[in-house]
Every structure is written in C-alpha cells, then in structure tokens.
Coordinates of C-alpha atoms in Angstrom, one line a residue:
M819 CA 49.9 -1.3 38.9
F820 CA 52.2 -3.4 41.1
N821 CA 49.9 -3.0 44.1
T822 CA 47.0 -4.5 42.2
L823 CA 49.2 -7.2 40.9
K824 CA 50.2 -8.2 44.4
Q825 CA 46.6 -8.7 45.2
R826 CA 46.2 -11.2 42.3
P827 CA 46.5 -15.0 42.8
E828 CA 50.1 -16.4 43.0
M829 CA 49.6 -18.1 39.6
L830 CA 48.1 -16.2 36.7
S831 CA 46.4 -17.5 33.6
A832 CA 46.2 -16.0 30.2
N833 CA 42.8 -14.7 31.1
D834 CA 44.2 -13.0 34.2
L835 CA 46.9 -11.4 32.0
L836 CA 44.1 -10.0 29.7
E837 CA 42.7 -8.2 32.7
I838 CA 46.2 -6.8 33.6
F839 CA 47.6 -5.8 30.2
P840 CA 45.7 -3.5 27.7
I841 CA 46.5 -5.8 24.8
S842 CA 44.5 -8.3 22.7
R843 CA 44.3 -12.1 23.4
S844 CA 46.7 -12.7 20.5
G845 CA 49.1 -10.1 22.0
I846 CA 49.0 -12.0 25.4
Y847 CA 49.9 -15.3 23.6
D848 CA 52.7 -13.5 21.8
L849 CA 53.9 -12.2 25.2
L850 CA 53.8 -15.7 26.6
R851 CA 56.0 -16.9 23.7
E852 CA 58.5 -14.1 24.2
P853 CA 61.9 -15.3 25.3
G854 CA 62.6 -14.5 28.9
F855 CA 58.9 -14.1 29.8
P856 CA 58.3 -15.9 33.1
C857 CA 55.7 -18.6 32.3
I858 CA 55.4 -22.3 33.0
H859 CA 53.8 -24.8 30.5
L860 CA 51.8 -27.5 32.2
G861 CA 50.6 -29.6 29.3
R862 CA 48.4 -27.2 27.2
R863 CA 48.0 -24.8 30.1
I864 CA 50.3 -21.8 30.6
I865 CA 50.6 -20.2 34.0
V866 CA 52.6 -17.2 35.1
P867 CA 53.9 -16.9 38.6
R868 CA 52.8 -13.5 39.9
D869 CA 56.0 -12.6 41.7
A870 CA 58.1 -13.6 38.6
L871 CA 55.9 -11.4 36.5
I872 CA 56.4 -8.5 38.8
D873 CA 60.2 -9.0 38.7
W874 CA 60.1 -9.3 34.9
L875 CA 58.1 -6.0 34.7
E876 CA 60.5 -4.2 37.0
K877 CA 63.5 -5.5 35.0
R878 CA 61.9 -4.4 31.7
M879 CA 61.1 -0.9 33.1
Q880 CA 64.7 -0.5 34.3
E881 CA 66.0 -1.6 30.9
D882 CA 63.6 0.8 29.1
L883 CA 64.6 3.7 31.5
K884 CA 68.3 3.0 30.9
E885 CA 67.7 3.0 27.1
L886 CA 65.7 6.2 27.3
N887 CA 68.5 7.8 29.3
T888 CA 71.2 6.8 26.9
H889 CA 69.1 8.2 24.0
A890 CA 68.0 11.3 25.8
T891 CA 71.2 13.1 24.9
S892 CA 71.9 11.6 21.5
P893 CA 68.8 12.6 19.4
A894 CA 69.9 16.2 19.2
A895 CA 73.4 15.2 18.3
D896 CA 72.3 12.5 15.9
C897 CA 70.0 15.0 14.1
E898 CA 72.4 17.9 14.2
E899 CA 73.6 17.2 10.7
V900 CA 70.1 16.8 9.5
S901 CA 69.0 20.1 11.0
R902 CA 71.8 21.9 9.2
Q903 CA 70.7 20.8 5.8
I904 CA 68.9 23.3 3.6
V905 CA 65.4 21.9 3.2
K906 CA 62.0 23.1 2.1
P907 CA 59.7 24.7 4.7
H908 CA 57.3 22.3 6.5
E909 CA 59.4 19.3 5.5
T910 CA 59.5 16.4 8.0
I911 CA 62.8 14.5 8.4
A912 CA 63.1 11.1 10.0
C913 CA 66.3 10.4 12.0
D914 CA 67.9 7.0 12.4
D915 CA 66.6 6.7 16.0
G916 CA 63.0 7.1 15.0
L917 CA 62.8 10.8 15.9
Y918 CA 60.9 13.0 13.5
I919 CA 61.7 16.6 13.0
E920 CA 59.4 19.0 11.2
L921 CA 61.1 22.0 9.7
L922 CA 58.8 25.0 9.8
S923 CA 60.7 27.8 8.0
Q924 CA 64.2 28.9 6.8
D925 CA 66.3 31.8 7.9
T926 CA 67.4 34.4 5.3
D927 CA 70.8 32.8 5.1
G928 CA 69.2 29.4 4.1
A929 CA 69.6 27.7 7.5
S930 CA 66.6 25.7 8.6
V931 CA 64.7 26.7 11.7
I932 CA 63.2 23.8 13.7

C-alpha cells in the first residue's frame, strides 16, 4: 500500500482518499475530522499531504501492533475465570476485551471444555 501511496501526488484530496481507503465518502470525511489526522483546511477545500499521511498510517500501525501485543497474552488470563464457570453446552460468553468464547461441552466433573 505504501508503494502505491508514494506514487500519488504530494497533496491528496478527499476523492484521492476514496481511491486509497476502502470506506465510504462519509467515512472519509469522518477520518478528515479525526483529531491528529494530517489534513490542511484551505477555505472549504481539505487536502492531505501524502508524506504526512504515510507517517500517520505507519504510526497508527505501530500503535495497533503494540496494543495487539499487550492484549495477546491477556485474553486467556482475562477469560480464565469465565472458562472455569459451569455453563451450559454451546453457550457463548463475551469477555471484557471483546473476545467471545463458545463453550462446546462439559466434562463429567462439570468443568467446561472450550
């Protein structure tokens, strides 16, 4: 994606962003209003410096990767208590971090098997 972005003009319009991001026009304008998004308002026109957009995307990706890495070890720990509960077979449980667990059956001692 970054290689094709580097081939774009130095200043991008909302229409250019529509070609880059797989979101709706209203989604593009929501993105342009997002705090920290690199855009410049020139009267009614909004432009996005290409290099600033690339930097913003790289920063967001790094933040998302860090967040994934911090949550990668915790979902099992967060849901450990939930998985110990005695529940009905085929019940789905939602954990606080948005992870869903479907319990398929129970052991003979009543412990849930995931």
